[in-house]
Each structure stands twice: as structure tokens, then as C-alpha cells.
Short mmCIF file of N, CA and C in Angstrom, two decimals:
data_model
loop_
_atom_site.label_atom_id
_atom_site.label_comp_id
_atom_site.label_asym_id
_atom_site.label_seq_id
_atom_site.Cartn_x
_atom_site.Cartn_y
_atom_site.Cartn_z
N MET A 1 0.73 -1.17 -0.08
CA MET A 1 -0.05 -0.01 0.08
C MET A 1 0.82 1.31 0.04
N ILE A 2 0.66 2.27 -1.10
CA ILE A 2 1.44 3.45 -1.03
C ILE A 2 0.60 4.42 0.13
N ASN A 3 1.73 4.96 0.62
CA ASN A 3 1.33 6.17 1.45
C ASN A 3 1.07 7.52 0.82
N ARG A 4 0.08 7.93 0.48
CA ARG A 4 -0.21 9.06 -0.21
C ARG A 4 -0.15 10.34 0.64
N THR A 5 0.22 10.39 1.85
CA THR A 5 -0.01 11.62 2.95
C THR A 5 1.39 12.41 2.74
N ARG A 6 1.36 13.32 2.57
CA ARG A 6 2.47 14.23 2.54
C ARG A 6 2.71 15.12 3.70
N THR A 7 3.85 14.94 4.10
CA THR A 7 3.86 15.96 5.33
C THR A 7 4.58 17.15 4.87
N LEU A 8 3.97 17.90 5.23
CA LEU A 8 4.45 19.41 4.76
C LEU A 8 5.49 19.95 5.99
N PRO A 9 6.48 20.72 5.81
CA PRO A 9 7.74 21.20 6.64
C PRO A 9 7.06 21.90 7.54
N ASP A 10 7.05 22.26 8.89
CA ASP A 10 6.53 23.09 9.71
C ASP A 10 7.02 24.41 9.37
N VAL A 11 6.10 25.32 9.07
CA VAL A 11 5.96 26.63 8.82
C VAL A 11 6.12 27.35 10.00
N PRO A 12 6.61 28.10 10.60
CA PRO A 12 6.44 28.83 11.68
C PRO A 12 5.43 29.91 11.30
N LYS A 13 4.57 30.01 12.19
CA LYS A 13 3.17 30.95 12.07
C LYS A 13 3.88 32.04 12.70
N LYS A 14 3.28 33.05 11.84
CA LYS A 14 3.95 34.68 12.27
C LYS A 14 3.15 35.25 13.53
N SER A 15 3.84 35.67 14.45
CA SER A 15 2.94 36.28 15.73
C SER A 15 2.25 37.52 15.28
N SER A 16 1.41 37.88 16.06
CA SER A 16 0.73 39.06 15.81
C SER A 16 1.31 40.24 15.87
N TYR A 17 2.59 40.23 16.23
CA TYR A 17 3.55 41.36 16.50
C TYR A 17 4.02 41.51 14.81
N ASP A 18 4.54 40.24 14.18
CA ASP A 18 4.80 40.36 12.84
C ASP A 18 3.87 40.89 11.91
N LEU A 19 2.56 40.07 12.02
CA LEU A 19 1.62 40.50 11.26
C LEU A 19 1.41 42.23 11.17
N LEU A 20 1.12 42.51 12.47
CA LEU A 20 0.74 43.98 12.58
C LEU A 20 1.80 44.89 12.14
N ARG A 21 3.14 44.28 12.25
CA ARG A 21 4.54 44.97 11.74
C ARG A 21 4.58 45.33 10.26
N GLU A 22 3.89 44.26 9.76
CA GLU A 22 3.93 44.31 8.21
C GLU A 22 2.56 45.50 7.72
N ARG A 23 1.81 45.73 8.56
CA ARG A 23 0.92 46.51 8.28
C ARG A 23 1.16 48.29 8.12
N LEU A 24 2.47 48.19 8.73
CA LEU A 24 2.82 49.56 8.62
C LEU A 24 3.21 50.04 7.33
N ARG A 25 3.51 49.44 6.46
CA ARG A 25 3.54 50.22 4.87
C ARG A 25 2.17 50.50 4.34
N ILE A 26 2.18 51.65 4.03
CA ILE A 26 0.93 52.16 3.47
C ILE A 26 1.01 51.96 1.98
N ASP A 27 -0.29 51.51 1.76
CA ASP A 27 -0.67 51.23 0.08
C ASP A 27 -1.12 52.50 -0.38
N GLN A 28 -0.67 53.37 -1.15
CA GLN A 28 -0.99 54.79 -1.50
C GLN A 28 -2.11 54.39 -2.69
N ASN A 29 -2.12 53.18 -3.10
CA ASN A 29 -3.24 52.92 -4.33
C ASN A 29 -4.32 52.60 -3.54
N ASP A 30 -4.62 52.33 -2.41
CA ASP A 30 -5.61 51.93 -1.47
C ASP A 30 -5.77 52.80 -0.25
N LEU A 31 -5.50 54.00 -0.43
CA LEU A 31 -5.65 55.14 0.50
C LEU A 31 -6.87 54.91 1.61
N ASP A 32 -8.03 54.81 0.71
CA ASP A 32 -9.39 54.73 1.37
C ASP A 32 -9.34 53.77 2.45
N ASN A 33 -8.98 52.51 2.18
CA ASN A 33 -9.01 51.49 3.22
C ASN A 33 -7.72 51.47 4.22
N GLU A 34 -6.82 52.29 3.85
CA GLU A 34 -5.63 52.40 4.85
C GLU A 34 -6.29 53.46 5.99
N LEU A 35 -6.78 54.49 5.26
CA LEU A 35 -7.53 55.35 6.39
C LEU A 35 -8.37 54.75 7.26
N ILE A 36 -9.60 54.03 6.76
CA ILE A 36 -10.24 53.45 7.44
C ILE A 36 -9.54 52.38 8.43
N GLU A 37 -8.78 51.45 8.05
CA GLU A 37 -8.32 50.28 9.11
C GLU A 37 -7.17 50.95 9.99
N HIS A 38 -6.57 52.12 9.80
CA HIS A 38 -5.83 52.37 10.46
C HIS A 38 -6.11 52.71 12.29
N PRO A 39 -7.05 53.10 12.70
CA PRO A 39 -7.45 53.25 14.14
C PRO A 39 -7.62 51.48 14.70
N VAL A 40 -8.14 51.10 13.77
CA VAL A 40 -8.31 49.70 14.45
C VAL A 40 -6.93 48.85 14.56
N LEU A 41 -5.98 49.17 13.79
CA LEU A 41 -4.85 48.67 13.60
C LEU A 41 -4.03 49.14 14.64
N LEU A 42 -4.25 50.38 14.98
CA LEU A 42 -3.62 51.24 16.32
C LEU A 42 -4.15 50.62 17.31
N GLU A 43 -5.48 50.62 17.53
CA GLU A 43 -6.10 50.12 18.73
C GLU A 43 -5.33 48.72 19.09
N LYS A 44 -5.23 47.89 18.09
CA LYS A 44 -4.94 46.50 18.41
C LYS A 44 -3.14 46.50 18.84
N VAL A 45 -2.62 47.38 18.18
CA VAL A 45 -1.15 47.69 18.76
C VAL A 45 -1.27 48.02 20.19
N ALA A 46 -2.08 49.10 20.73
CA ALA A 46 -1.84 49.73 21.73
C ALA A 46 -2.43 48.69 22.94
N LEU A 47 -3.44 47.85 22.44
CA LEU A 47 -3.75 47.01 23.43
C LEU A 47 -2.87 45.98 23.85
N ALA A 48 -1.97 45.41 22.82
CA ALA A 48 -0.88 44.55 22.99
C ALA A 48 -0.20 45.32 23.78
N HIS A 49 0.45 46.45 23.82
CA HIS A 49 1.27 47.19 24.29
C HIS A 49 1.14 46.91 25.92
N VAL A 50 -0.23 47.43 26.11
CA VAL A 50 -0.95 47.41 27.53
C VAL A 50 -0.67 46.07 28.39
N LEU A 51 -1.05 45.12 27.56
CA LEU A 51 -1.04 43.76 27.98
C LEU A 51 0.26 43.32 28.54
N SER A 52 1.33 43.35 27.27
CA SER A 52 2.44 43.17 27.41
C SER A 52 3.09 43.70 28.71
N THR A 53 3.03 45.28 28.83
CA THR A 53 3.29 46.04 30.10
C THR A 53 3.01 45.44 31.53
N SER A 54 1.51 44.94 31.41
CA SER A 54 0.90 44.50 32.77
C SER A 54 1.64 43.40 32.92
N THR A 55 1.89 42.49 32.03
CA THR A 55 2.63 40.90 32.40
C THR A 55 4.14 41.19 32.73
N ARG A 56 4.70 42.28 32.29
CA ARG A 56 6.16 42.62 32.66
C ARG A 56 6.00 43.12 34.22
N ASP A 57 5.28 43.92 34.63
CA ASP A 57 4.91 44.35 35.84
C ASP A 57 4.74 43.51 36.53
N GLY A 58 3.55 42.66 36.15
CA GLY A 58 3.43 41.21 37.03
C GLY A 58 4.91 40.63 37.51
N GLN A 59 5.47 39.95 36.49
CA GLN A 59 6.56 39.68 36.68
C GLN A 59 7.71 40.24 37.50
N LYS A 60 7.51 41.79 37.33
CA LYS A 60 8.46 42.63 38.02
C LYS A 60 8.10 42.28 39.91
N GLU A 61 6.82 42.39 40.21
CA GLU A 61 6.48 42.22 41.29
C GLU A 61 6.55 40.51 42.06
N TYR A 62 6.40 39.70 40.98
CA TYR A 62 7.04 38.38 41.29
C TYR A 62 8.33 38.19 41.66
N LEU A 63 9.18 38.82 40.96
CA LEU A 63 10.51 38.79 41.05
C LEU A 63 11.02 39.44 42.32
N SER A 64 10.66 40.35 42.64
CA SER A 64 10.55 41.19 43.95
C SER A 64 10.17 40.31 45.01
N HIS A 65 9.18 39.34 44.96
CA HIS A 65 8.80 38.38 45.93
C HIS A 65 10.27 37.52 46.18
N ILE A 66 10.21 36.83 45.14
CA ILE A 66 11.34 35.79 44.90
C ILE A 66 12.71 36.24 45.73
N GLN A 67 12.86 37.52 45.20
CA GLN A 67 14.15 37.90 45.64
C GLN A 67 14.10 38.23 47.29
N GLY A 68 13.21 38.39 47.91
CA GLY A 68 13.06 38.63 49.09
C GLY A 68 13.25 37.32 50.18
N ARG A 69 12.32 36.54 49.41
CA ARG A 69 12.10 34.65 49.94
C ARG A 69 13.59 34.22 49.63
N LEU A 70 14.31 34.20 48.79
CA LEU A 70 15.87 33.57 48.41
C LEU A 70 16.72 34.35 49.23
N SER A 71 16.60 35.67 49.52
CA SER A 71 17.65 36.59 50.47
C SER A 71 17.59 36.04 51.82
N ASP A 72 16.36 35.71 52.11
CA ASP A 72 16.01 35.38 53.49
C ASP A 72 16.62 33.84 53.64
N ASN A 73 16.53 33.24 52.64
CA ASN A 73 16.96 32.01 52.84
C ASN A 73 18.26 31.93 52.65
N ALA A 74 19.05 32.43 51.85
CA ALA A 74 20.53 32.59 51.78
C ALA A 74 21.10 32.96 53.12
N ARG A 75 20.57 34.06 53.67
CA ARG A 75 21.09 34.80 54.94
C ARG A 75 21.04 33.64 56.25
N ALA A 76 19.43 32.93 56.17
CA ALA A 76 19.44 31.76 57.12
C ALA A 76 20.54 30.75 57.10
N THR A 77 20.80 30.47 55.66
CA THR A 77 21.77 29.48 55.65
C THR A 77 23.28 29.95 56.01
N LEU A 78 23.40 30.97 55.52
CA LEU A 78 24.84 31.72 56.17
C LEU A 78 25.18 31.50 57.79
N GLU A 79 23.92 32.36 58.20
CA GLU A 79 24.22 32.25 59.84
C GLU A 79 24.00 31.03 60.54
N ALA A 80 23.32 30.09 59.79
CA ALA A 80 23.34 28.69 60.36
C ALA A 80 24.89 28.14 60.44
N SER A 81 25.25 28.29 59.49
CA SER A 81 26.55 27.95 59.42
C SER A 81 27.75 28.76 60.41
N GLY A 82 27.36 29.54 61.10
CA GLY A 82 27.97 30.47 61.83
C GLY A 82 28.82 31.71 61.23
N LYS A 83 28.42 31.92 59.84
CA LYS A 83 29.02 33.23 59.28
C LYS A 83 28.15 34.27 59.54
N LYS A 84 28.54 35.45 59.35
CA LYS A 84 27.84 36.53 59.37
C LYS A 84 27.35 37.04 57.94
N ALA A 85 26.20 36.80 57.56
CA ALA A 85 25.68 37.26 56.66
C ALA A 85 26.14 38.75 55.82
N THR A 86 26.78 38.92 54.92
CA THR A 86 26.81 40.53 54.34
C THR A 86 26.17 40.49 53.19
N VAL A 87 25.86 41.67 52.70
CA VAL A 87 25.00 42.24 51.75
C VAL A 87 25.74 41.20 50.40
N GLY A 88 26.91 41.18 50.32
CA GLY A 88 27.72 40.93 49.30
C GLY A 88 27.44 39.60 49.04
N GLN A 89 27.47 38.54 50.23
CA GLN A 89 27.41 37.34 50.20
C GLN A 89 25.95 36.78 49.81
N VAL A 90 24.92 37.66 50.44
CA VAL A 90 23.64 37.39 50.09
C VAL A 90 23.31 37.77 48.60
N ASP A 91 23.79 38.60 47.94
CA ASP A 91 23.66 38.92 46.91
C ASP A 91 24.29 37.88 45.83
N ASN A 92 25.29 37.66 46.19
CA ASN A 92 26.18 36.46 45.41
C ASN A 92 25.18 35.10 45.38
N ALA A 93 24.98 35.04 46.41
CA ALA A 93 23.89 33.62 46.58
C ALA A 93 22.72 33.99 45.80
N LEU A 94 22.03 35.07 45.77
CA LEU A 94 20.85 35.21 45.06
C LEU A 94 21.34 35.03 43.49
N ALA A 95 22.42 35.53 43.24
CA ALA A 95 22.75 35.87 41.61
C ALA A 95 23.00 34.25 41.04
N GLU A 96 23.57 33.24 41.81
CA GLU A 96 23.88 31.97 41.78
C GLU A 96 22.35 31.06 41.80
N ASP A 97 21.56 31.53 42.26
CA ASP A 97 20.37 30.51 42.54
C ASP A 97 19.75 30.47 40.72
N PRO A 98 19.29 29.05 40.71
CA PRO A 98 18.81 28.91 39.49
C PRO A 98 17.36 29.35 39.45
N GLU A 99 16.67 29.51 40.40
CA GLU A 99 15.26 29.94 40.04
C GLU A 99 15.06 31.52 39.91
N TRP A 100 16.23 32.09 40.60
CA TRP A 100 16.46 33.71 40.51
C TRP A 100 16.90 33.67 39.03
N GLN A 101 17.70 33.27 38.49
CA GLN A 101 18.24 33.39 37.07
C GLN A 101 16.92 33.01 36.26
N ALA A 102 16.22 31.82 36.47
CA ALA A 102 15.20 31.66 35.31
C ALA A 102 14.16 32.96 35.53
N GLU A 103 14.02 33.27 36.54
CA GLU A 103 12.56 34.48 36.75
C GLU A 103 13.49 35.65 36.10
N ARG A 104 14.46 36.05 36.58
CA ARG A 104 15.44 37.27 36.35
C ARG A 104 14.99 37.19 34.48
N SER A 105 15.45 36.04 34.12
CA SER A 105 15.71 36.09 32.57
C SER A 105 14.17 36.09 31.81
N LYS A 106 13.05 35.35 32.53
CA LYS A 106 11.73 35.89 31.98
C LYS A 106 11.47 37.26 31.88
N PHE A 107 12.04 37.87 33.11
CA PHE A 107 11.52 39.28 33.37
C PHE A 107 12.27 39.99 32.25
N LEU A 108 13.45 39.94 32.06
CA LEU A 108 14.23 40.61 30.94
C LEU A 108 13.53 40.40 29.61
N GLU A 109 13.04 39.24 29.18
CA GLU A 109 12.54 38.91 27.97
C GLU A 109 11.14 39.60 28.06
N LEU A 110 10.42 39.97 28.87
CA LEU A 110 9.00 40.52 29.25
C LEU A 110 9.27 41.85 28.84
N CYS A 111 10.43 42.41 29.10
CA CYS A 111 10.61 43.99 29.05
C CYS A 111 10.89 44.06 27.78
N LYS A 112 11.75 43.11 27.04
CA LYS A 112 12.06 43.37 25.69
C LYS A 112 10.93 43.12 24.84
N ASP A 113 9.93 42.54 25.05
CA ASP A 113 8.59 42.45 24.53
C ASP A 113 7.93 43.51 24.67
N SER A 114 7.64 44.05 25.99
CA SER A 114 7.02 45.54 26.24
C SER A 114 7.38 46.48 25.36
N ASP A 115 8.83 46.78 25.22
CA ASP A 115 9.49 47.64 24.66
C ASP A 115 9.49 47.30 23.02
N ARG A 116 9.51 46.21 22.46
CA ARG A 116 8.85 46.23 21.05
C ARG A 116 7.75 46.86 20.80
N TRP A 117 6.71 46.26 21.50
CA TRP A 117 5.20 46.66 21.32
C TRP A 117 5.23 48.17 21.61
N PHE A 118 6.06 48.76 22.44
CA PHE A 118 6.04 50.15 22.62
C PHE A 118 6.61 50.88 21.32
N ALA A 119 7.51 50.36 20.72
CA ALA A 119 8.25 51.02 19.70
C ALA A 119 7.34 50.92 18.35
N LEU A 120 6.31 49.72 18.28
CA LEU A 120 5.33 49.35 17.15
C LEU A 120 4.34 50.56 17.29
N LYS A 121 3.81 50.62 18.50
CA LYS A 121 2.82 51.64 18.79
C LYS A 121 3.22 52.82 18.30
N GLU A 122 4.39 53.19 18.72
CA GLU A 122 5.21 54.56 17.93
C GLU A 122 4.95 54.77 16.64
N ALA A 123 5.40 53.73 16.08
CA ALA A 123 5.41 53.64 14.84
C ALA A 123 4.05 53.88 13.72
N PHE A 124 3.00 53.05 14.57
CA PHE A 124 1.58 53.34 13.87
C PHE A 124 1.36 54.72 14.37
N GLN A 125 1.37 55.59 15.52
CA GLN A 125 1.31 56.75 15.54
C GLN A 125 1.91 57.42 14.75
N ALA A 126 3.00 57.29 14.24
CA ALA A 126 3.79 57.89 13.09
C ALA A 126 2.90 57.71 11.87
N ARG A 127 2.61 56.46 11.54
CA ARG A 127 1.88 55.91 10.21
C ARG A 127 0.67 56.99 10.15
N GLY A 128 -0.08 57.12 11.32
CA GLY A 128 -1.29 57.96 11.35
C GLY A 128 -0.93 59.53 10.90
N TYR A 129 0.09 60.24 11.24
CA TYR A 129 0.50 61.22 10.91
C TYR A 129 0.83 61.26 9.22
N ALA A 130 1.44 60.32 9.04
CA ALA A 130 1.77 60.14 7.45
C ALA A 130 0.71 59.99 6.63
N LEU A 131 -0.49 59.15 7.10
CA LEU A 131 -1.45 58.98 6.39
C LEU A 131 -2.57 60.32 6.18
N HIS A 132 -2.26 61.03 7.24
CA HIS A 132 -2.91 62.39 7.47
C HIS A 132 -2.43 63.42 5.91
N ASN A 133 -0.89 63.32 6.36
CA ASN A 133 -0.33 64.07 5.27
C ASN A 133 -0.47 63.83 3.68
N ILE A 134 -0.39 62.39 3.77
CA ILE A 134 -0.55 61.91 2.19
C ILE A 134 -2.01 62.23 1.68
N ALA A 135 -3.16 62.19 2.44
CA ALA A 135 -4.53 62.57 2.47
C ALA A 135 -4.58 63.90 1.84
N GLN A 136 -4.02 64.43 2.53
CA GLN A 136 -4.32 66.11 2.26
C GLN A 136 -3.33 66.30 0.95
N ILE A 137 -2.13 65.78 0.53
CA ILE A 137 -1.85 66.13 -0.51
C ILE A 137 -2.44 65.34 -1.66
N TYR A 138 -2.92 64.41 -1.63
CA TYR A 138 -3.86 63.75 -2.52
C TYR A 138 -4.96 64.78 -2.75
N VAL A 139 -5.84 65.19 -1.71
CA VAL A 139 -6.74 65.92 -1.91
C VAL A 139 -6.06 67.49 -2.78
N ALA A 140 -5.07 67.83 -2.23
CA ALA A 140 -4.63 69.11 -2.83
C ALA A 140 -4.54 68.91 -4.64
N ARG A 141 -3.67 67.99 -4.66
CA ARG A 141 -3.69 67.31 -5.99
C ARG A 141 -4.59 67.28 -6.78
N THR A 142 -5.51 66.54 -6.45
CA THR A 142 -6.84 66.25 -7.22
C THR A 142 -7.57 67.58 -7.60
N LYS A 143 -7.42 68.57 -6.42
CA LYS A 143 -8.11 69.96 -6.72
C LYS A 143 -7.30 70.89 -7.56
N ALA A 144 -6.04 70.34 -7.74
CA ALA A 144 -5.06 71.39 -8.80
C ALA A 144 -5.28 70.94 -10.04
N GLU A 145 -5.59 69.45 -10.24
CA GLU A 145 -5.91 69.05 -11.57
C GLU A 145 -7.47 68.97 -11.75
N GLY A 146 -8.48 69.43 -11.01
CA GLY A 146 -9.62 69.91 -11.53
C GLY A 146 -10.47 68.84 -11.06
N GLY A 147 -10.17 68.09 -10.00
CA GLY A 147 -11.06 66.85 -9.85
C GLY A 147 -12.41 67.40 -9.28
N VAL A 148 -13.10 66.20 -9.30
CA VAL A 148 -14.47 66.68 -8.51
C VAL A 148 -14.62 65.77 -7.13
N TYR A 149 -15.24 66.25 -6.01
CA TYR A 149 -15.29 65.74 -4.82
C TYR A 149 -16.77 65.60 -4.59
N GLU A 150 -16.95 64.56 -3.45
CA GLU A 150 -18.30 64.03 -3.50
C GLU A 150 -19.24 65.54 -2.88
N ARG A 151 -18.39 66.17 -2.01
CA ARG A 151 -19.21 67.63 -1.41
C ARG A 151 -19.37 68.62 -2.53
N ASP A 152 -18.53 68.63 -3.47
CA ASP A 152 -18.76 69.46 -4.72
C ASP A 152 -20.07 68.96 -5.73
N MET A 153 -20.29 68.02 -5.37
CA MET A 153 -21.30 67.30 -6.35
C MET A 153 -22.85 67.58 -5.79
N GLN A 154 -22.82 67.70 -4.31
CA GLN A 154 -24.19 67.78 -3.66
C GLN A 154 -24.68 69.30 -3.63
#
């Protein structure tokens, strides 16, 4: 029996960030739709930025909690061995703790993600100004060429 099923290679799906980033380019041949869709796209980006910032802030708070717990544990361990726990020793013990390292790495990734969404939001705001200017130029050029507008037809 012949196996006729084809396995396709795994194609990585584009993230919502990548899909929205691709929408930054303005299609001047479809300016009407660009003007209509822009507020919706900006809202999506802004909401994603808010969500990523909230997630980052939650991780920061959790990291602070972990830092306190691990610092207390390190201090107790040092004092149980008869050593006086210095700030440097506690900080070194914290820096070497795998749980701290993992949670801190997660926090730094969330910071990067939040910053990327912020930059995309700024780019979409700039896109809005560009759309406004392009539309004004289009209207001025059409008037100069003797074009007819809907409001002129009323």
C-alpha cells in the first residue's frame, strides 16, 4: 500500500507582532482602506502594548517576592553555618540561584517584548500622521488637477 499523505515542513506561524508590523507599510493605491483600517490597527497595537506591559509589571512584582524569599533563605543558611551574612554574600547567593536566574531571564524577555510593542505603537502613531499628510497631498493634487469631490457634487 502506498502512503499518499504528504508531510509538509513546519512553517513557523507569524506572531501577531509580525503581522501588525507588516501593516506599517502604506498602500497609496488603496488610501481609502488604509485610512479606515488605521484606527483599528492602532488600537490592536496599543492593547497588545498594555497587555505586555502589565505582564512585565506582574513578573517584576513576582521577582521582588522571590528576591525577598531567596535572600532570607541565603541569609539563614549563612547564619546557620556560623558566618555573618553580608549584603555581598547574600547578593552572590541570589545571583547563583537557578530559580532567580530563570525568573530574571523571564522578566528581561518580558521587558524586551513590552519595549517592542511600545516601539510598534509609536510607529503606528507616526503612520497615522503620515496617512493624514498623504491624504492632504492627494486632496490638494486632485483639486489642482480639477478633480471632482463628493461634497462638490451635492
